[in-house]
Amino acid sequence: MPQKRTAASAEEAAAFREKLEAEGKKLVFTNGCFDLLHVGHVRYLKEARALGDALLVALNGDDSVARLKGPGRPVNPADDRAEILAALESVDMVVVFEEERVTRLAEQIRPHIYAKGGDYTVESLNLEERGALEKAGSEIRILPLVKGKSTSGTLARLKKNNNAGGGRRLRLGILGSGEGSNMEAICEAIDRGEMDAEVALVISDREDAAILQRAARRGLRVVTVRPGDRPGRLAEPAQKEICDRLQAAQVDLVILAGFMRVLRAPLLDAFENRILNVHPSLLPEFPGLDAWGQALRAGVRESGCTVHRVTAEVDEGAILGQERVPVLPGDTVESLRERIHEREHTLYPRVIGEVGEKILAGE
Ligand code: GAR
């Protein structure tokens, strides 16, 4: 193995790949921000290295981390992150790159194996990136994430410690009409320390909604509100009651998690810019009901989910985050719904965390 290189060039990485190939060996390639190295990273990189004979890490440069992870990131500059990574036994070479995707590097380096952590599947990789890897003949391997270990969790714990005594947690009010799996995902993210928040209240328009049972099992405060007789609408007294209850619970941010009725005044005014919704399509495509069926009927190759702010127009407020999900041949409404649902469960807590930080910071 050559002397370890921190911040090698793409050309050096390509030459390294050729050298390994000549020796009948395989280069494993992976990429990421690796901002605050934690044990999840260390285990993942060890597993990735074990897929071949040498591991090359493409490390996002500082500008691309800021674009991918938002303001305040990276915590550590690229040179430091590269040096720390290269000090690991499992890492043989580090290349810093400024794009958000590894398409160009994949074309240039043509790794034998591409490893990706996680909540991805081969199908949910970015199409351009996947195309470049397939063209390069790279075998794509998805490795499981180490549960409960994440940079955002580390940051949330630090923040919580800093706030201890003086700070306060974001208070969420969750509204749902159905299963409540998004509520569960939000609670799990809170439990893992990934956001500094608590669920102050869960409200449903349906007495029999599973979300109420799930919330009660978690010991959360639950309320059912009588919505009135018009499907999809919420009668004025119900709008008022929900508004009063959210205010009484001192809610900072209202989370619609499968709430199937349209909000109006006084709720929208009382919580202006403070109501979020998750919708199962890449808005502005397929707003309204049955977004999965709409996507299938339109014959699109890709759909996904969107978190957006709630305004008086249904599914039209500012988009805060999206996740793409491929539509596969033979997909049914159920299979597509299930795959999109999974992505909602990571997207929604992440966006809530980002919005919540700004609220707590007084922005
Ligand atoms: C989710 O798929 C969400 O995208 C959808 O309801 C489901 C709720 O699931 N919301 C909408 O269609 C809003 N227009 P959950 O109750 O398991 O969280």
mmCIF file of C-alpha atoms in Angstrom, residues 2 26 45 61 65 69 93 125 143 151 156 244 258 263 286 298 307:
data_model
loop_
_atom_site.group_PDB
_atom_site.id
_atom_site.type_symbol
_atom_site.label_atom_id
_atom_site.label_comp_id
_atom_site.label_asym_id
_atom_site.label_seq_id
_atom_site.Cartn_x
_atom_site.Cartn_y
_atom_site.Cartn_z
ATOM 1 C CA PRO A 2 1.381 3.481 -0.788
ATOM 2 C CA LYS A 26 -9.887 -3.804 -5.731
ATOM 3 C CA LEU A 45 -15.469 2.920 6.999
ATOM 4 C CA GLY A 61 -15.040 20.419 0.595
ATOM 5 C CA VAL A 65 -20.810 20.808 3.036
ATOM 6 C CA LYS A 69 -25.913 20.605 5.504
ATOM 7 C CA MET A 93 -6.501 7.822 0.539
ATOM 8 C CA LEU A 125 -29.158 6.895 -5.289
ATOM 9 C CA LEU A 143 -23.979 -0.673 4.069
ATOM 10 C CA THR A 151 -23.197 14.058 13.535
ATOM 11 C CA ALA A 156 -27.867 18.313 19.329
ATOM 12 C CA ASP A 244 -56.551 27.812 21.344
ATOM 13 C CA GLY A 258 -51.018 13.122 7.755
ATOM 14 C CA LEU A 263 -56.345 24.858 7.882
ATOM 15 C CA PHE A 286 -49.150 16.020 -7.681
ATOM 16 C CA ALA A 298 -48.624 10.277 -15.037
ATOM 17 C CA VAL A 307 -41.780 19.235 3.497
#
